[in-house]
Amino acid sequence: MQYVNTWRAVAAATGRADRGAAEDGVRLAYRSAGLDEPEHIIWADSPKAAVRAVEELAGAGRSVREEVRTRPWAEERRRMYDELGPAGWSSLWSATGAQLWETTAALADRIRTGVVAELAIRPEDEPDVRLVLLDAVLGQHDAAWLAAFDGRGDRLRGLAEVARNAGWWWPYEHAVVISERPVVLHRDEAGRLDRGDGPALAYSDGFALYAWRGMPVPVEFLDGLASLTPDRIRGEENAELRRVMLEYYGYDRYLAESGAEPVHRDETGILWRIGMEGDEDVVMVEVVNSTPEPDGTHRTYWLRVPPRTRTAKEGVAWTFGLDGEVYAPVLQT
């Protein structure tokens, strides 16, 4: 677990790279692959700037990503697989890399998408940008698989040193381009990019990604969240953006201010339904905690339930994984 926590911190690290340590790691990775050390190491402020720098390289030679990253990883994986056996390798991966894989892979995909969107001005430019991105070693965002090998040999030590100290990097025969790490990273409890008042991910040169609960949103959309009204929410034609607006505004607040009427009530609570043009209805159950707060008041909760829900009891039962017919609480809390 110590390796998982260490590499989770690497994947989420922000702030200026340790350039000296990263460059030492690059040279070690080249030597470990049996290559001459690169003649030039060029720094860029973001993956976007790094792609531009790669496009402008002259005399860098071919990409050596296969020798520096892909082949050593494959050979070490085979060694560990043979040493531990199928069950042992599966157990090791489950306890290490699998803990980080989903969030880091999703973040890397978002960065790639953002770089392509900003650099591929014309549709015909997109393949060239994607080809450059294929040459990248992901540095800190290779944390998932590096966690699985930590403490189990020195073959990947150079790659690990770059990852601990820098962002993405591009290895060529005679030159390397390395990106700085982001300066801003905001994620929700599920590890998705998430921020309502600025970029969820940003680099020092201004390259940034905006998202709410993992969904990409335009910066101008975020600027308008602070002044939302029920009419503005209803008027949004994009169903996904309208859903973001509702989450930000608060379903309970929207219900209270939009003049919504309850569609069912019983001993468990009140069922509310918001019809959304071009999207499924938003259905909520309003329940009151029977245990009083220290000041004697009873707290109200709003639970979102599936659109098919027809009664408050059915909705509350669904939150417990039960059918409405069998839900019969002995004691309310």
Tab-separated table of N, CA and C in Angstrom, residues 64-227:
chain	number	residue	atom	x	y	z
A	64	VAL	N	12.646	6.877	-29.881
A	64	VAL	CA	13.178	5.678	-29.231
A	64	VAL	C	12.275	5.264	-28.064
A	65	ARG	N	11.011	5.630	-28.129
A	65	ARG	CA	10.071	5.262	-27.075
A	65	ARG	C	10.015	3.745	-26.901
A	66	GLU	N	10.063	2.993	-27.989
A	66	GLU	CA	10.026	1.541	-27.915
A	66	GLU	C	11.158	1.005	-27.038
A	67	GLU	N	12.381	1.501	-27.273
A	67	GLU	CA	13.529	1.014	-26.515
A	67	GLU	C	13.545	1.528	-25.080
A	68	VAL	N	13.126	2.776	-24.889
A	68	VAL	CA	13.243	3.417	-23.575
A	68	VAL	C	12.106	3.034	-22.641
A	69	ARG	N	10.908	2.919	-23.173
A	69	ARG	CA	9.752	2.690	-22.310
A	69	ARG	C	9.044	1.365	-22.566
A	70	THR	N	8.639	1.100	-23.824
A	70	THR	CA	7.770	-0.043	-24.095
A	70	THR	C	8.449	-1.378	-23.854
A	71	ARG	N	9.648	-1.561	-24.398
A	71	ARG	CA	10.336	-2.847	-24.268
A	71	ARG	C	10.731	-3.145	-22.825
A	72	PRO	N	11.336	-2.186	-22.094
A	72	PRO	CA	11.661	-2.479	-20.686
A	72	PRO	C	10.430	-2.832	-19.858
A	73	TRP	N	9.331	-2.128	-20.087
A	73	TRP	CA	8.101	-2.431	-19.350
A	73	TRP	C	7.627	-3.845	-19.651
A	74	ALA	N	7.610	-4.219	-20.941
A	74	ALA	CA	7.131	-5.546	-21.323
A	74	ALA	C	8.024	-6.645	-20.746
A	75	GLU	N	9.348	-6.425	-20.789
A	75	GLU	CA	10.272	-7.442	-20.279
A	75	GLU	C	10.172	-7.581	-18.768
A	76	GLU	N	9.990	-6.469	-18.060
A	76	GLU	CA	9.828	-6.542	-16.611
A	76	GLU	C	8.504	-7.192	-16.234
A	77	ARG	N	7.482	-6.906	-17.007
A	77	ARG	CA	6.196	-7.537	-16.728
A	77	ARG	C	6.299	-9.052	-16.927
A	78	ARG	N	6.975	-9.479	-17.975
A	78	ARG	CA	7.148	-10.904	-18.211
A	78	ARG	C	7.960	-11.540	-17.080
A	79	ARG	N	9.002	-10.852	-16.629
A	79	ARG	CA	9.817	-11.380	-15.539
A	79	ARG	C	8.992	-11.559	-14.273
A	80	MET	N	8.193	-10.534	-13.942
A	80	MET	CA	7.377	-10.624	-12.738
A	80	MET	C	6.292	-11.688	-12.888
A	81	TYR	N	5.741	-11.803	-14.076
A	81	TYR	CA	4.695	-12.800	-14.324
A	81	TYR	C	5.263	-14.204	-14.145
A	82	ASP	N	6.458	-14.427	-14.695
A	82	ASP	CA	7.088	-15.753	-14.566
A	82	ASP	C	7.469	-16.041	-13.121
A	83	GLU	N	7.891	-15.002	-12.398
A	83	GLU	CA	8.314	-15.185	-11.012
A	83	GLU	C	7.137	-15.434	-10.087
A	84	LEU	N	6.037	-14.720	-10.295
A	84	LEU	CA	4.901	-14.788	-9.379
A	84	LEU	C	3.819	-15.765	-9.825
A	85	GLY	N	3.790	-16.084	-11.118
A	85	GLY	CA	2.715	-16.899	-11.650
A	85	GLY	C	1.484	-16.060	-11.935
A	86	PRO	N	0.526	-16.611	-12.684
A	86	PRO	CA	-0.669	-15.834	-13.052
A	86	PRO	C	-1.419	-15.266	-11.851
A	87	ALA	N	-1.631	-16.094	-10.829
A	87	ALA	CA	-2.393	-15.623	-9.664
A	87	ALA	C	-1.611	-14.562	-8.893
A	88	GLY	N	-0.296	-14.779	-8.767
A	88	GLY	CA	0.521	-13.820	-8.039
A	88	GLY	C	0.604	-12.478	-8.730
A	89	TRP	N	0.760	-12.510	-10.066
A	89	TRP	CA	0.799	-11.252	-10.811
A	89	TRP	C	-0.536	-10.522	-10.714
A	90	SER	N	-1.624	-11.270	-10.847
A	90	SER	CA	-2.950	-10.651	-10.746
A	90	SER	C	-3.156	-10.017	-9.379
A	91	SER	N	-2.702	-10.682	-8.336
A	91	SER	CA	-2.828	-10.145	-6.983
A	91	SER	C	-1.989	-8.883	-6.815
A	92	LEU	N	-0.758	-8.911	-7.360
A	92	LEU	CA	0.102	-7.732	-7.267
A	92	LEU	C	-0.515	-6.546	-7.992
A	93	TRP	N	-1.001	-6.766	-9.204
A	93	TRP	CA	-1.596	-5.677	-9.969
A	93	TRP	C	-2.837	-5.126	-9.275
A	94	SER	N	-3.654	-6.018	-8.728
A	94	SER	CA	-4.875	-5.567	-8.038
A	94	SER	C	-4.547	-4.699	-6.840
A	95	ALA	N	-3.430	-5.004	-6.169
A	95	ALA	CA	-3.066	-4.272	-4.956
A	95	ALA	C	-2.290	-2.998	-5.245
A	96	THR	N	-1.831	-2.828	-6.479
A	96	THR	CA	-0.989	-1.667	-6.797
A	96	THR	C	-1.562	-0.881	-7.979
A	97	GLY	N	-1.152	-1.231	-9.182
A	97	GLY	CA	-1.516	-0.441	-10.354
A	97	GLY	C	-3.004	-0.287	-10.593
A	98	ALA	N	-3.757	-1.330	-10.306
A	98	ALA	CA	-5.203	-1.258	-10.548
A	98	ALA	C	-5.869	-0.181	-9.701
A	99	GLN	N	-5.267	0.161	-8.568
A	99	GLN	CA	-5.830	1.185	-7.693
A	99	GLN	C	-5.763	2.584	-8.316
A	100	LEU	N	-4.839	2.756	-9.260
A	100	LEU	CA	-4.595	4.071	-9.850
A	100	LEU	C	-4.945	4.148	-11.325
A	101	TRP	N	-5.151	3.001	-11.948
A	101	TRP	CA	-5.233	2.962	-13.401
A	101	TRP	C	-6.366	3.807	-13.963
A	102	GLU	N	-7.561	3.629	-13.455
A	102	GLU	CA	-8.731	4.273	-14.057
A	102	GLU	C	-8.618	5.794	-14.048
A	103	THR	N	-8.249	6.370	-12.914
A	103	THR	CA	-8.216	7.838	-12.836
A	103	THR	C	-7.054	8.418	-13.639
A	104	THR	N	-5.881	7.780	-13.597
A	104	THR	CA	-4.743	8.327	-14.337
A	104	THR	C	-4.929	8.159	-15.839
A	105	ALA	N	-5.484	7.031	-16.261
A	105	ALA	CA	-5.724	6.822	-17.695
A	105	ALA	C	-6.750	7.821	-18.210
A	106	ALA	N	-7.795	8.069	-17.422
A	106	ALA	CA	-8.815	9.033	-17.839
A	106	ALA	C	-8.234	10.439	-17.930
A	107	LEU	N	-7.368	10.804	-16.986
A	107	LEU	CA	-6.749	12.118	-17.012
A	107	LEU	C	-5.850	12.270	-18.235
A	108	ALA	N	-5.059	11.246	-18.535
A	108	ALA	CA	-4.189	11.301	-19.714
A	108	ALA	C	-5.006	11.436	-20.994
A	109	ASP	N	-6.120	10.728	-21.067
A	109	ASP	CA	-6.981	10.836	-22.249
A	109	ASP	C	-7.542	12.247	-22.399
A	110	ARG	N	-7.909	12.855	-21.276
A	110	ARG	CA	-8.436	14.216	-21.336
A	110	ARG	C	-7.368	15.203	-21.811
A	111	ILE	N	-6.146	14.993	-21.356
A	111	ILE	CA	-5.063	15.880	-21.784
A	111	ILE	C	-4.827	15.728	-23.277
A	112	ARG	N	-4.786	14.493	-23.765
A	112	ARG	CA	-4.616	14.272	-25.207
A	112	ARG	C	-5.717	14.976	-25.996
A	113	THR	N	-6.949	14.798	-25.549
A	113	THR	CA	-8.082	15.412	-26.243
A	113	THR	C	-7.950	16.929	-26.256
A	114	GLY	N	-7.526	17.498	-25.121
A	114	GLY	CA	-7.356	18.949	-25.048
A	114	GLY	C	-6.256	19.450	-25.952
A	115	VAL	N	-5.145	18.721	-26.033
A	115	VAL	CA	-4.042	19.124	-26.914
A	115	VAL	C	-4.483	19.083	-28.371
A	116	VAL	N	-5.167	18.016	-28.750
A	116	VAL	CA	-5.643	17.902	-30.133
A	116	VAL	C	-6.608	19.033	-30.462
A	117	ALA	N	-7.518	19.327	-29.535
A	117	ALA	CA	-8.514	20.377	-29.779
A	117	ALA	C	-7.860	21.731	-30.006
A	118	GLU	N	-6.757	22.015	-29.297
A	118	GLU	CA	-6.129	23.328	-29.415
A	118	GLU	C	-5.133	23.426	-30.563
A	119	LEU	N	-4.504	22.311	-30.926
A	119	LEU	CA	-3.464	22.373	-31.948
A	119	LEU	C	-3.936	21.970	-33.344
A	120	ALA	N	-4.971	21.161	-33.409
A	120	ALA	CA	-5.479	20.744	-34.723
A	120	ALA	C	-6.501	21.777	-35.192
A	121	ILE	N	-6.010	22.882	-35.707
A	121	ILE	CA	-6.892	23.972	-36.131
A	121	ILE	C	-7.798	23.519	-37.266
A	122	ARG	N	-7.241	22.752	-38.182
A	122	ARG	CA	-8.021	22.199	-39.283
A	122	ARG	C	-8.164	20.687	-39.087
A	123	PRO	N	-9.239	20.080	-39.552
A	123	PRO	CA	-9.423	18.631	-39.389
A	123	PRO	C	-8.243	17.829	-39.931
A	124	GLU	N	-7.646	18.305	-41.004
A	124	GLU	CA	-6.539	17.554	-41.599
A	124	GLU	C	-5.267	17.616	-40.749
A	125	ASP	N	-5.227	18.530	-39.735
A	125	ASP	CA	-4.055	18.613	-38.856
A	125	ASP	C	-4.090	17.553	-37.753
A	126	GLU	N	-5.269	17.013	-37.481
A	126	GLU	CA	-5.433	16.133	-36.318
A	126	GLU	C	-4.544	14.893	-36.365
A	127	PRO	N	-4.424	14.184	-37.498
A	127	PRO	CA	-3.567	12.988	-37.490
A	127	PRO	C	-2.122	13.279	-37.109
A	128	ASP	N	-1.575	14.416	-37.568
A	128	ASP	CA	-0.188	14.745	-37.243
A	128	ASP	C	-0.007	15.002	-35.748
A	129	VAL	N	-0.969	15.686	-35.132
A	129	VAL	CA	-0.877	15.940	-33.696
A	129	VAL	C	-0.963	14.628	-32.921
A	130	ARG	N	-1.878	13.769	-33.329
A	130	ARG	CA	-2.037	12.483	-32.636
A	130	ARG	C	-0.787	11.614	-32.780
A	131	LEU	N	-0.125	11.679	-33.927
A	131	LEU	CA	1.111	10.912	-34.117
A	131	LEU	C	2.198	11.371	-33.154
A	132	VAL	N	2.313	12.680	-32.947
A	132	VAL	CA	3.299	13.180	-31.994
A	132	VAL	C	2.944	12.704	-30.578
A	133	LEU	N	1.675	12.735	-30.230
A	133	LEU	CA	1.254	12.286	-28.908
A	133	LEU	C	1.559	10.809	-28.678
A	134	LEU	N	1.552	10.011	-29.741
A	134	LEU	CA	1.865	8.592	-29.608
A	134	LEU	C	3.321	8.367	-29.193
A	135	ASP	N	4.182	9.326	-29.457
A	135	ASP	CA	5.597	9.203	-29.093
A	135	ASP	C	5.854	9.554	-27.628
A	136	ALA	N	4.847	10.021	-26.904
A	136	ALA	CA	5.055	10.506	-25.540
A	136	ALA	C	5.180	9.367	-24.532
A	137	VAL	N	6.088	9.533	-23.579
A	137	VAL	CA	6.111	8.749	-22.349
A	137	VAL	C	5.389	9.612	-21.312
A	138	LEU	N	4.491	9.030	-20.545
A	138	LEU	CA	3.556	9.844	-19.768
A	138	LEU	C	4.078	10.331	-18.422
A	139	GLY	N	5.324	10.055	-18.102
A	139	GLY	CA	5.884	10.607	-16.873
A	139	GLY	C	5.024	10.322	-15.662
A	140	GLN	N	4.597	11.357	-14.941
A	140	GLN	CA	3.822	11.173	-13.725
A	140	GLN	C	2.537	10.391	-13.958
A	141	HIS	N	2.000	10.430	-15.176
A	141	HIS	CA	0.761	9.718	-15.460
A	141	HIS	C	0.992	8.270	-15.891
A	142	ASP	N	2.246	7.799	-15.784
A	142	ASP	CA	2.557	6.372	-15.852
A	142	ASP	C	2.596	5.779	-14.446
A	143	ALA	N	2.089	6.505	-13.468
A	143	ALA	CA	2.182	6.097	-12.066
A	143	ALA	C	1.564	4.731	-11.802
A	144	ALA	N	0.482	4.392	-12.491
A	144	ALA	CA	-0.216	3.139	-12.198
A	144	ALA	C	0.687	1.933	-12.408
A	145	TRP	N	1.281	1.837	-13.594
A	145	TRP	CA	2.089	0.636	-13.829
A	145	TRP	C	3.439	0.707	-13.136
A	146	LEU	N	3.967	1.904	-12.916
A	146	LEU	CA	5.221	2.010	-12.174
A	146	LEU	C	5.038	1.565	-10.721
A	147	ALA	N	3.851	1.783	-10.164
A	147	ALA	CA	3.584	1.352	-8.790
A	147	ALA	C	3.724	-0.159	-8.641
A	148	ALA	N	3.358	-0.891	-9.690
A	148	ALA	CA	3.414	-2.350	-9.617
A	148	ALA	C	4.841	-2.876	-9.579
A	149	PHE	N	5.802	-2.107	-10.092
A	149	PHE	CA	7.187	-2.568	-10.155
A	149	PHE	C	8.079	-1.948	-9.087
A	150	ASP	N	7.555	-1.004	-8.336
A	150	ASP	CA	8.366	-0.308	-7.341
A	150	ASP	C	8.893	-1.310	-6.312
A	151	GLY	N	10.188	-1.212	-6.014
A	151	GLY	CA	10.796	-2.095	-5.031
A	151	GLY	C	11.123	-3.476	-5.540
A	152	ARG	N	11.000	-3.696	-6.851
A	152	ARG	CA	11.204	-5.032	-7.407
A	152	ARG	C	12.282	-5.064	-8.490
A	153	GLY	N	13.255	-4.179	-8.387
A	153	GLY	CA	14.351	-4.176	-9.341
A	153	GLY	C	14.661	-2.773	-9.822
A	154	ASP	N	15.816	-2.643	-10.498
A	154	ASP	CA	16.293	-1.325	-10.921
A	154	ASP	C	16.099	-1.052	-12.404
A	155	ARG	N	15.575	-1.990	-13.157
A	155	ARG	CA	15.498	-1.836	-14.608
A	155	ARG	C	14.715	-0.587	-15.014
A	156	LEU	N	13.706	-0.251	-14.260
A	156	LEU	CA	12.831	0.870	-14.617
A	156	LEU	C	13.119	2.120	-13.790
A	157	ARG	N	14.256	2.149	-13.117
A	157	ARG	CA	14.543	3.244	-12.202
A	157	ARG	C	14.604	4.595	-12.905
A	158	GLY	N	15.163	4.631	-14.106
A	158	GLY	CA	15.235	5.895	-14.840
A	158	GLY	C	13.854	6.428	-15.175
A	159	LEU	N	12.982	5.553	-15.673
A	159	LEU	CA	11.613	5.961	-15.983
A	159	LEU	C	10.901	6.467	-14.726
A	160	ALA	N	11.123	5.765	-13.618
A	160	ALA	CA	10.477	6.163	-12.368
A	160	ALA	C	10.973	7.525	-11.893
A	161	GLU	N	12.265	7.802	-12.083
A	161	GLU	CA	12.807	9.085	-11.654
A	161	GLU	C	12.215	10.243	-12.460
A	162	VAL	N	12.048	10.035	-13.752
A	162	VAL	CA	11.404	11.089	-14.552
A	162	VAL	C	9.970	11.290	-14.080
A	163	ALA	N	9.254	10.193	-13.857
A	163	ALA	CA	7.856	10.282	-13.442
A	163	ALA	C	7.704	11.014	-12.114
A	164	ARG	N	8.618	10.780	-11.191
A	164	ARG	CA	8.523	11.432	-9.885
A	164	ARG	C	8.781	12.940	-9.965
A	165	ASN	N	9.432	13.372	-11.025
A	165	ASN	CA	9.920	14.746	-11.049
A	165	ASN	C	9.460	15.596	-12.222
A	166	ALA	N	8.663	15.038	-13.138
A	166	ALA	CA	8.248	15.814	-14.318
A	166	ALA	C	6.979	15.227	-14.911
A	167	GLY	N	6.502	15.892	-15.963
A	167	GLY	CA	5.319	15.437	-16.670
A	167	GLY	C	5.676	14.560	-17.860
A	168	TRP	N	4.954	14.713	-18.952
A	168	TRP	CA	5.153	13.881	-20.133
A	168	TRP	C	6.499	14.203	-20.790
A	169	TRP	N	7.065	13.206	-21.510
A	169	TRP	CA	8.304	13.477	-22.222
A	169	TRP	C	8.401	12.645	-23.493
A	170	TRP	N	9.171	13.193	-24.429
A	170	TRP	CA	9.289	12.628	-25.773
A	170	TRP	C	10.752	12.263	-26.036
A	171	PRO	N	11.080	10.946	-26.111
A	171	PRO	CA	12.469	10.540	-26.322
A	171	PRO	C	12.784	10.278	-27.805
A	172	TYR	N	13.804	10.933	-28.299
A	172	TYR	CA	14.301	10.700	-29.658
A	172	TYR	C	15.788	10.365	-29.581
A	173	GLU	N	16.349	9.945	-30.692
A	173	GLU	CA	17.744	9.507	-30.686
A	173	GLU	C	18.689	10.543	-30.095
A	174	HIS	N	18.539	11.791	-30.508
A	174	HIS	CA	19.505	12.814	-30.121
A	174	HIS	C	18.924	13.902	-29.218
A	175	ALA	N	17.627	13.888	-29.002
A	175	ALA	CA	17.008	14.958	-28.221
A	175	ALA	C	15.802	14.432	-27.454
A	176	VAL	N	15.508	15.110	-26.351
A	176	VAL	CA	14.339	14.790	-25.531
A	176	VAL	C	13.592	16.089	-25.252
A	177	VAL	N	12.290	16.037	-25.329
A	177	VAL	CA	11.439	17.158	-24.924
A	177	VAL	C	10.673	16.719	-23.677
A	178	ILE	N	10.718	17.533	-22.623
A	178	ILE	CA	10.040	17.199	-21.364
A	178	ILE	C	9.062	18.310	-21.004
A	179	SER	N	7.868	17.904	-20.600
A	179	SER	CA	6.856	18.869	-20.169
A	179	SER	C	6.890	19.065	-18.667
A	180	GLU	N	6.666	20.290	-18.254
A	180	GLU	CA	6.437	20.587	-16.841
A	180	GLU	C	5.147	19.910	-16.369
A	181	ARG	N	4.995	19.808	-15.061
A	181	ARG	CA	3.752	19.306	-14.481
A	181	ARG	C	2.708	20.428	-14.459
A	182	PRO	N	1.444	20.075	-14.255
A	182	PRO	CA	0.433	21.135	-14.131
A	182	PRO	C	0.652	21.967	-12.872
A	183	VAL	N	0.108	23.158	-12.878
A	183	VAL	CA	0.172	24.015	-11.682
A	183	VAL	C	-1.142	23.967	-10.906
A	184	VAL	N	-2.190	23.462	-11.533
A	184	VAL	CA	-3.507	23.366	-10.896
A	184	VAL	C	-4.116	22.012	-11.236
A	185	LEU	N	-4.670	21.335	-10.244
A	185	LEU	CA	-5.414	20.092	-10.464
A	185	LEU	C	-6.511	19.996	-9.414
A	186	HIS	N	-7.764	19.965	-9.878
A	186	HIS	CA	-8.912	19.814	-8.988
A	186	HIS	C	-9.719	18.610	-9.449
A	187	ARG	N	-9.973	17.672	-8.525
A	187	ARG	CA	-10.761	16.483	-8.843
A	187	ARG	C	-11.800	16.233	-7.759
A	188	ASP	N	-12.865	15.523	-8.116
A	188	ASP	CA	-13.876	15.186	-7.117
A	188	ASP	C	-13.481	13.891	-6.413
A	189	GLU	N	-14.368	13.419	-5.547
A	189	GLU	CA	-14.048	12.241	-4.743
A	189	GLU	C	-13.865	10.990	-5.595
A	190	ALA	N	-14.404	11.002	-6.814
A	190	ALA	CA	-14.245	9.864	-7.718
A	190	ALA	C	-12.997	9.983	-8.595
A	191	GLY	N	-12.233	11.050	-8.409
A	191	GLY	CA	-11.012	11.229	-9.179
A	191	GLY	C	-11.214	11.910	-10.517
A	192	ARG	N	-12.429	12.404	-10.785
A	192	ARG	CA	-12.711	13.070	-12.058
A	192	ARG	C	-12.366	14.550	-11.971
A	193	LEU	N	-11.940	15.137	-13.086
A	193	LEU	CA	-11.706	16.577	-13.119
A	193	LEU	C	-12.987	17.295	-12.726
A	194	ASP	N	-12.860	18.281	-11.839
A	194	ASP	CA	-14.072	18.909	-11.308
A	194	ASP	C	-13.739	20.255	-10.673
A	195	ARG	N	-14.310	21.323	-11.228
A	195	ARG	CA	-14.194	22.641	-10.611
A	195	ARG	C	-15.240	23.566	-11.209
A	196	GLY	N	-15.896	24.334	-10.344
A	196	GLY	CA	-16.949	25.214	-10.818
A	196	GLY	C	-16.546	26.662	-10.961
A	197	ASP	N	-15.313	27.015	-10.547
A	197	ASP	CA	-14.935	28.428	-10.577
A	197	ASP	C	-13.567	28.655	-11.236
A	198	GLY	N	-13.201	27.792	-12.147
A	198	GLY	CA	-11.926	27.960	-12.840
A	198	GLY	C	-11.504	26.662	-13.495
A	199	PRO	N	-10.271	26.611	-14.020
A	199	PRO	CA	-9.814	25.390	-14.686
A	199	PRO	C	-9.632	24.257	-13.682
A	200	ALA	N	-10.038	23.046	-14.088
A	200	ALA	CA	-9.813	21.876	-13.249
A	200	ALA	C	-8.376	21.389	-13.380
A	201	LEU	N	-7.769	21.641	-14.540
A	201	LEU	CA	-6.363	21.311	-14.785
A	201	LEU	C	-5.755	22.464	-15.556
A	202	ALA	N	-4.599	22.947	-15.122
A	202	ALA	CA	-3.984	24.076	-15.805
A	202	ALA	C	-2.471	23.980	-15.722
A	203	TYR	N	-1.810	24.434	-16.797
A	203	TYR	CA	-0.351	24.514	-16.861
A	203	TYR	C	0.055	25.983	-16.878
A	204	SER	N	1.323	26.227	-16.626
A	204	SER	CA	1.788	27.600	-16.451
A	204	SER	C	1.681	28.441	-17.715
A	205	ASP	N	1.590	27.788	-18.893
A	205	ASP	CA	1.498	28.558	-20.141
A	205	ASP	C	0.058	28.863	-20.541
A	206	GLY	N	-0.903	28.483	-19.699
A	206	GLY	CA	-2.306	28.770	-19.998
A	206	GLY	C	-3.083	27.617	-20.575
A	207	PHE	N	-2.417	26.546	-20.964
A	207	PHE	CA	-3.156	25.365	-21.425
A	207	PHE	C	-3.966	24.821	-20.257
A	208	ALA	N	-5.273	24.662	-20.442
A	208	ALA	CA	-6.138	24.298	-19.324
A	208	ALA	C	-7.328	23.480	-19.803
A	209	LEU	N	-7.873	22.707	-18.879
A	209	LEU	CA	-9.079	21.923	-19.114
A	209	LEU	C	-10.124	22.330	-18.080
A	210	TYR	N	-11.352	22.501	-18.525
A	210	TYR	CA	-12.460	22.881	-17.644
A	210	TYR	C	-13.440	21.718	-17.585
A	211	ALA	N	-13.896	21.397	-16.374
A	211	ALA	CA	-14.787	20.247	-16.220
A	211	ALA	C	-15.609	20.384	-14.951
A	212	TRP	N	-16.763	19.749	-14.982
A	212	TRP	CA	-17.614	19.663	-13.806
A	212	TRP	C	-18.030	18.210	-13.650
A	213	ARG	N	-17.652	17.595	-12.531
A	213	ARG	CA	-17.927	16.180	-12.275
A	213	ARG	C	-17.437	15.304	-13.434
A	214	GLY	N	-16.292	15.676	-14.001
A	214	GLY	CA	-15.691	14.898	-15.066
A	214	GLY	C	-16.142	15.258	-16.463
A	215	MET	N	-17.192	16.038	-16.595
A	215	MET	CA	-17.689	16.379	-17.918
A	215	MET	C	-17.023	17.643	-18.439
A	216	PRO	N	-16.435	17.614	-19.629
A	216	PRO	CA	-15.833	18.836	-20.184
A	216	PRO	C	-16.882	19.921	-20.375
A	217	VAL	N	-16.540	21.142	-19.992
A	217	VAL	CA	-17.440	22.276	-20.177
A	217	VAL	C	-16.633	23.462	-20.690
A	218	PRO	N	-17.260	24.349	-21.475
A	218	PRO	CA	-16.559	25.554	-21.940
A	218	PRO	C	-16.332	26.522	-20.789
A	219	VAL	N	-15.263	27.299	-20.856
A	219	VAL	CA	-14.950	28.242	-19.782
A	219	VAL	C	-16.062	29.266	-19.616
A	220	GLU	N	-16.672	29.696	-20.731
A	220	GLU	CA	-17.742	30.686	-20.629
A	220	GLU	C	-18.977	30.109	-19.931
A	221	PHE	N	-19.145	28.783	-20.017
A	221	PHE	CA	-20.248	28.134	-19.316
A	221	PHE	C	-20.049	28.255	-17.812
A	222	LEU	N	-18.835	28.003	-17.338
A	222	LEU	CA	-18.553	28.113	-15.911
A	222	LEU	C	-18.759	29.539	-15.417
A	223	ASP	N	-18.405	30.511	-16.255
A	223	ASP	CA	-18.560	31.914	-15.861
A	223	ASP	C	-20.009	32.253	-15.537
A	224	GLY	N	-20.948	31.529	-16.156
A	224	GLY	CA	-22.359	31.833	-15.949
A	224	GLY	C	-23.011	31.075	-14.817
A	225	LEU	N	-22.283	30.134	-14.180
A	225	LEU	CA	-22.901	29.331	-13.131
A	225	LEU	C	-23.296	30.161	-11.912
A	226	ALA	N	-22.518	31.176	-11.610
A	226	ALA	CA	-22.807	31.976	-10.421
A	226	ALA	C	-24.106	32.749	-10.532
A	227	SER	N	-24.595	32.981	-11.748
A	227	SER	CA	-25.816	33.774	-11.935
A	227	SER	C	-26.974	32.938	-12.476
